[in-house]
XYZ file of N, CA, C and O in Angstrom:
452
model
N 25.417 -24.222 -17.501
C 24.961 -22.827 -17.416
C 23.512 -22.754 -17.858
O 23.052 -23.397 -18.768
N 22.822 -21.892 -17.123
C 21.427 -21.624 -17.445
C 21.358 -20.489 -18.460
O 22.208 -19.604 -18.473
N 20.364 -20.558 -19.318
C 20.208 -19.433 -20.255
C 19.905 -18.151 -19.482
O 19.085 -18.198 -18.528
N 20.479 -17.076 -19.870
C 20.301 -15.812 -19.161
C 19.410 -14.900 -20.007
O 19.888 -14.357 -21.016
N 18.197 -14.835 -19.601
C 17.237 -13.968 -20.294
C 16.636 -12.944 -19.325
O 16.592 -13.228 -18.128
N 16.263 -11.840 -19.808
C 15.557 -10.876 -18.993
C 14.416 -10.321 -19.760
O 14.435 -10.207 -20.953
N 13.319 -10.074 -18.991
C 12.134 -9.536 -19.601
C 11.730 -8.279 -18.831
O 11.801 -8.286 -17.580
N 11.369 -7.254 -19.485
C 10.920 -5.984 -18.872
C 9.483 -5.765 -19.208
O 9.053 -5.979 -20.300
N 8.707 -5.358 -18.163
C 7.253 -5.128 -18.382
C 6.789 -4.035 -17.420
O 7.303 -3.892 -16.289
N 5.726 -3.335 -17.808
C 5.187 -2.270 -16.950
C 4.259 -2.857 -15.910
O 3.497 -3.813 -16.164
N 4.268 -2.258 -14.697
C 3.326 -2.598 -13.658
C 2.891 -1.327 -12.950
O 3.572 -0.306 -13.070
N 1.799 -1.406 -12.232
C 1.364 -0.274 -11.430
C 1.048 -0.866 -10.024
O 0.586 -1.998 -9.941
N 1.369 -0.128 -8.983
C 1.225 -0.628 -7.636
C 0.016 0.026 -6.928
O -0.249 1.182 -7.038
N -0.731 -0.912 -6.216
C -1.801 -0.451 -5.345
C -1.628 -1.097 -4.007
O -0.886 -2.086 -3.889
N -2.291 -0.616 -2.974
C -2.212 -1.176 -1.632
C -3.083 -2.418 -1.606
O -4.297 -2.357 -1.844
N -2.428 -3.582 -1.374
C -3.135 -4.849 -1.338
C -3.472 -5.278 0.066
O -4.433 -6.004 0.311
N -2.718 -4.805 1.044
C -2.933 -5.159 2.449
C -2.150 -4.125 3.319
O -1.279 -3.446 2.808
N -2.580 -4.059 4.542
C -1.847 -3.176 5.531
C -1.586 -4.025 6.768
O -2.538 -4.572 7.377
N -0.370 -4.162 7.168
C 0.013 -4.902 8.377
C 0.129 -3.900 9.499
O 0.724 -2.842 9.388
N -0.541 -4.230 10.605
C -0.436 -3.420 11.804
C 0.779 -3.901 12.576
O 0.797 -4.964 13.147
N 1.867 -3.134 12.512
C 3.098 -3.497 13.215
C 3.093 -3.071 14.676
O 3.839 -3.655 15.466
N 2.268 -2.102 15.043
C 2.098 -1.702 16.443
C 0.655 -1.228 16.540
O 0.286 -0.290 15.883
N -0.160 -1.843 17.420
C -1.582 -1.461 17.528
C -1.839 -0.167 18.244
O -2.915 0.402 18.192
N -0.794 0.350 18.942
C -0.977 1.614 19.634
C -1.916 1.460 20.798
O -2.288 0.403 21.201
N -2.404 2.633 21.281
C -3.359 2.652 22.363
C -4.145 3.974 22.396
O -3.741 4.951 21.815
N -5.241 3.981 23.079
C -6.071 5.214 23.249
C -6.946 5.549 22.043
O -7.494 6.694 22.049
N -7.145 4.652 21.109
C -7.983 5.000 19.968
C -9.463 4.837 20.256
O -9.848 4.051 21.161
N -10.269 5.544 19.549
C -11.715 5.564 19.774
C -12.457 5.330 18.462
O -11.938 5.666 17.425
N -13.667 4.806 18.550
C -14.511 4.685 17.348
C -14.649 6.057 16.690
O -14.772 7.069 17.382
N -14.595 6.093 15.415
C -14.704 7.387 14.722
C -13.359 7.935 14.274
O -13.270 8.810 13.460
N -12.261 7.401 14.843
C -10.913 7.772 14.347
C -10.767 7.307 12.922
O -11.386 6.276 12.516
N -10.008 8.032 12.135
C -9.857 7.734 10.731
C -8.343 7.501 10.402
O -7.505 7.732 11.255
N -8.093 7.126 9.147
C -6.729 6.929 8.699
C -6.414 7.901 7.588
O -7.200 8.145 6.687
N -5.218 8.480 7.696
C -4.678 9.377 6.677
C -3.558 8.629 5.944
O -2.726 8.013 6.571
N -3.570 8.753 4.620
C -2.507 8.144 3.745
C -1.858 9.259 2.976
O -2.575 10.044 2.325
N -0.518 9.371 3.076
C 0.188 10.472 2.373
C 1.375 9.941 1.579
O 2.232 9.292 2.223
N 1.428 10.023 0.266
C 0.347 10.470 -0.612
C -0.682 9.406 -0.697
O -0.386 8.213 -0.619
N -1.985 9.792 -0.887
C -3.044 8.771 -0.860
C -3.244 8.079 -2.194
O -3.724 6.951 -2.254
N -2.927 8.772 -3.298
C -3.147 8.209 -4.613
C -4.550 7.568 -4.769
O -4.715 6.568 -5.470
N -5.501 8.145 -4.054
C -6.888 7.622 -4.096
C -7.180 6.549 -3.068
O -8.301 6.071 -3.004
N -6.219 6.199 -2.232
C -6.417 5.169 -1.243
C -7.319 5.679 -0.154
O -7.208 6.794 0.338
N -8.280 4.821 0.291
C -9.140 5.123 1.433
C -9.061 3.929 2.352
O -9.400 2.816 1.985
N -8.523 4.143 3.579
C -8.383 3.079 4.548
C -9.200 3.395 5.771
O -9.384 4.595 6.115
N -9.639 2.327 6.485
C -10.410 2.551 7.713
C -9.856 1.660 8.809
O -9.618 0.455 8.564
N -9.640 2.249 10.011
C -9.064 1.399 11.090
C -10.110 0.469 11.690
O -11.263 0.866 11.811
N -9.670 -0.733 12.081
C -10.510 -1.638 12.931
C -10.045 -1.435 14.366
O -8.886 -1.751 14.684
N -10.873 -0.877 15.185
C -10.476 -0.545 16.579
C -11.190 -1.508 17.500
O -12.441 -1.588 17.492
N -10.463 -2.250 18.283
C -11.019 -3.166 19.285
C -10.447 -2.717 20.635
O -9.189 -2.629 20.767
N -11.317 -2.444 21.567
C -10.870 -1.877 22.838
C -10.379 -0.489 22.487
O -11.144 0.321 21.951
N -9.129 -0.202 22.739
C -8.550 1.089 22.355
C -7.332 0.981 21.457
O -6.552 1.882 21.301
N -7.195 -0.242 20.788
C -6.087 -0.471 19.905
C -6.579 -0.688 18.478
O -7.702 -1.105 18.216
N -5.696 -0.501 17.519
C -5.969 -0.745 16.122
C -5.544 -2.181 15.791
O -4.354 -2.489 15.861
N -6.520 -3.052 15.482
C -6.214 -4.476 15.263
C -6.139 -4.823 13.782
O -5.648 -5.860 13.411
N -6.583 -3.919 12.903
C -6.559 -4.168 11.491
C -6.935 -2.957 10.705
O -7.284 -1.895 11.280
N -6.878 -3.103 9.386
C -7.211 -2.014 8.478
C -8.121 -2.513 7.339
O -7.783 -3.562 6.760
N -9.238 -1.821 7.140
C -10.094 -2.184 6.022
C -9.656 -1.314 4.808
O -9.545 -0.098 4.944
N -9.438 -1.931 3.663
C -9.135 -1.184 2.429
C -10.388 -0.905 1.688
O -10.951 -1.775 1.058
N -10.867 0.321 1.811
C -12.070 0.767 1.049
C -11.708 0.997 -0.417
O -12.457 0.611 -1.276
N -10.625 1.675 -0.628
C -10.079 1.944 -1.986
C -8.546 1.739 -1.873
O -7.917 2.293 -1.017
N -7.939 0.937 -2.833
C -6.516 0.610 -2.730
C -5.569 1.699 -3.207
O -4.359 1.554 -3.001
N -6.079 2.762 -3.801
C -5.201 3.724 -4.419
C -4.546 3.093 -5.618
O -4.649 1.906 -5.851
N -3.826 3.909 -6.394
C -3.167 3.319 -7.608
C -1.976 4.200 -7.970
O -1.973 5.401 -7.821
N -0.916 3.542 -8.435
C 0.257 4.266 -8.976
C 1.243 4.674 -7.942
O 1.910 5.736 -8.132
N 1.452 3.933 -6.864
C 2.431 4.288 -5.879
C 3.831 4.022 -6.396
O 4.044 3.001 -7.087
N 4.764 4.904 -6.116
C 6.178 4.655 -6.455
C 7.062 4.879 -5.154
O 8.229 4.728 -5.229
N 6.422 5.267 -4.061
C 7.089 5.356 -2.799
C 6.162 4.777 -1.722
O 4.951 4.725 -1.966
N 6.743 4.439 -0.591
C 5.888 3.882 0.506
C 5.156 5.077 1.109
O 5.790 6.024 1.591
N 3.814 5.022 1.181
C 3.044 6.118 1.770
C 3.146 6.087 3.268
O 3.364 5.032 3.920
N 2.937 7.250 3.945
C 2.800 7.323 5.338
C 1.351 7.060 5.715
O 0.475 7.758 5.218
N 1.149 6.067 6.616
C -0.197 5.725 7.036
C -0.304 6.045 8.524
O 0.462 5.542 9.309
N -1.268 6.924 8.873
C -1.387 7.355 10.247
C -2.872 7.385 10.639
O -3.715 7.729 9.817
N -3.124 7.061 11.907
C -4.507 7.266 12.401
C -4.686 8.688 12.853
O -3.810 9.201 13.597
N -5.747 9.307 12.424
C -6.126 10.650 12.843
C -6.975 10.499 14.077
O -8.094 10.036 13.997
N -6.413 10.909 15.256
C -7.104 10.718 16.535
C -6.718 11.779 17.516
O -5.561 12.209 17.551
N -7.713 12.185 18.326
C -7.410 13.164 19.408
C -6.816 12.433 20.646
O -6.234 13.138 21.472
N -7.054 11.122 20.758
C -6.630 10.436 21.987
C -5.670 9.294 21.778
O -5.007 8.856 22.720
N -5.506 8.780 20.508
C -4.670 7.587 20.312
C -3.246 7.934 19.949
O -2.956 8.995 19.459
N -2.329 6.966 20.254
C -0.925 7.114 20.027
C -0.313 5.819 19.547
O -0.726 4.744 19.913
N 0.795 5.954 18.785
C 1.781 4.912 18.521
C 1.364 3.835 17.542
O 2.189 2.917 17.342
N 0.226 3.877 16.933
C -0.071 2.839 15.941
C 0.891 2.992 14.773
O 1.200 4.083 14.323
N 1.426 1.829 14.254
C 2.313 1.831 13.100
C 1.838 0.817 12.111
O 1.370 -0.268 12.498
N 1.973 1.178 10.841
C 1.473 0.333 9.756
C 2.534 0.118 8.677
O 3.370 1.006 8.459
N 2.439 -1.056 7.996
C 3.285 -1.290 6.848
C 2.370 -1.706 5.688
O 1.696 -2.742 5.749
N 2.401 -0.919 4.626
C 1.567 -1.290 3.458
C 2.215 -2.439 2.682
O 3.473 -2.538 2.656
N 1.393 -3.296 2.158
C 1.856 -4.358 1.276
C 1.256 -4.057 -0.105
O 0.038 -3.952 -0.230
N 2.120 -3.891 -1.093
C 1.661 -3.524 -2.398
C 1.253 -4.698 -3.207
O 1.794 -5.837 -3.046
N 0.332 -4.493 -4.066
C -0.109 -5.493 -5.049
C 0.212 -5.003 -6.432
O -0.012 -3.818 -6.731
N 0.811 -5.872 -7.195
C 1.257 -5.484 -8.584
C 0.077 -5.741 -9.507
O -0.518 -6.793 -9.511
N -0.231 -4.729 -10.337
C -1.349 -4.798 -11.244
C -0.859 -4.457 -12.664
O -0.003 -3.611 -12.874
N -1.367 -5.210 -13.679
C -1.091 -4.938 -15.035
C -1.856 -3.693 -15.456
O -3.085 -3.639 -15.367
N -1.175 -2.640 -15.913
C -1.850 -1.392 -16.271
C -2.899 -1.602 -17.321
O -3.854 -0.802 -17.357
N -2.767 -2.595 -18.148
C -3.751 -2.807 -19.244
C -5.117 -3.282 -18.699
O -6.111 -3.251 -19.398
N -5.157 -3.710 -17.375
C -6.419 -4.204 -16.772
C -7.184 -3.068 -16.122
O -8.253 -3.262 -15.623
N -6.575 -1.851 -16.111
C -7.224 -0.715 -15.474
C -7.874 0.194 -16.517
O -7.253 0.575 -17.484
N -9.134 0.473 -16.264
C -9.900 1.315 -17.217
C -9.381 2.733 -17.292
O -9.150 3.244 -18.375
N -9.243 3.362 -16.145
C -8.747 4.757 -16.102
C -7.595 4.865 -15.136
O -7.749 4.593 -13.970
N -6.422 5.232 -15.652
C -5.283 5.499 -14.788
C -5.240 6.974 -14.447
O -5.195 7.826 -15.364
N -5.334 7.341 -13.150
C -5.429 8.756 -12.814
C -4.151 9.514 -13.179
O -3.102 8.918 -13.258
N -4.297 10.815 -13.437
C -3.144 11.676 -13.691
C -2.211 11.563 -12.525
O -2.613 11.595 -11.364
N -0.912 11.487 -12.813
C 0.101 11.449 -11.758
C 0.419 9.995 -11.218
O 1.351 9.827 -10.492
N -0.418 9.026 -11.608
C -0.162 7.690 -11.193
C 1.115 7.176 -11.885
O 1.284 7.421 -13.098
N 2.020 6.521 -11.135
C 3.287 6.093 -11.686
C 3.192 4.650 -12.170
O 2.790 3.789 -11.446
N 3.562 4.431 -13.408
C 3.747 3.117 -13.971
C 5.218 2.842 -13.917
O 6.018 3.657 -14.327
N 5.611 1.741 -13.318
C 7.019 1.411 -13.128
C 7.376 0.233 -14.038
O 6.499 -0.599 -14.379
N 8.654 0.090 -14.335
C 9.150 -1.008 -15.151
C 9.812 -2.065 -14.245
O 10.594 -1.708 -13.378
N 9.401 -3.306 -14.435
C 9.989 -4.426 -13.674
C 10.848 -5.200 -14.639
O 10.459 -5.475 -15.760
N 12.021 -5.559 -14.191
C 12.922 -6.388 -14.987
C 13.013 -7.784 -14.318
O 13.429 -7.884 -13.142
N 12.551 -8.780 -15.026
C 12.571 -10.134 -14.521
C 13.849 -10.794 -15.003
O 14.051 -11.033 -16.196
N 14.798 -11.037 -14.072
C 16.081 -11.582 -14.428
C 16.116 -13.085 -14.134
O 16.682 -13.553 -13.169
N 15.461 -13.841 -14.974
C 15.430 -15.284 -14.826
C 16.816 -15.865 -15.109
O 17.444 -15.566 -16.106
N 17.278 -16.696 -14.182
C 18.564 -17.408 -14.399
C 19.775 -16.602 -13.959
O 20.898 -17.128 -14.041
N 19.598 -15.404 -13.571
C 20.752 -14.590 -13.141
C 20.886 -14.646 -11.656
O 19.918 -14.599 -10.922
N 22.110 -14.709 -11.171
C 22.317 -14.818 -9.739
C 23.124 -13.618 -9.239
O 24.022 -13.147 -9.914
C-alpha cells in the first residue's frame, strides 16, 4: 500500500493560452475579441485571410472560477470558436489581486486512486 496523503493549497487561475477550435470565416482586420466575464483579460485575434488563426493574450485576466465565453466582435465574421487554457498561479506571487477575483482550493490526492 502507498501512503495516502493529501495536501490542500490555494491557487488563482488566469488565461494561459487560447485554442482556436474553429477558425470561422468572414473576419476582417480590426475585429476584436470579447471575453465574458473578462476578469481583466484582453485578447486580440490573429486574422489571416478571413479566418482567426490564433489569439494574442495582451492581459491574461485573473481569478477565473468558470470558463469564460470568448467571442470575436465582428460585423462580417461567423463561427469562430475558442477554448481557453488556464494557467495556475500561486496567489502569493501576485502583487494586487483585484476585487472579485476567485481564489480556489486545490486538493492534491497523492497515492489515492
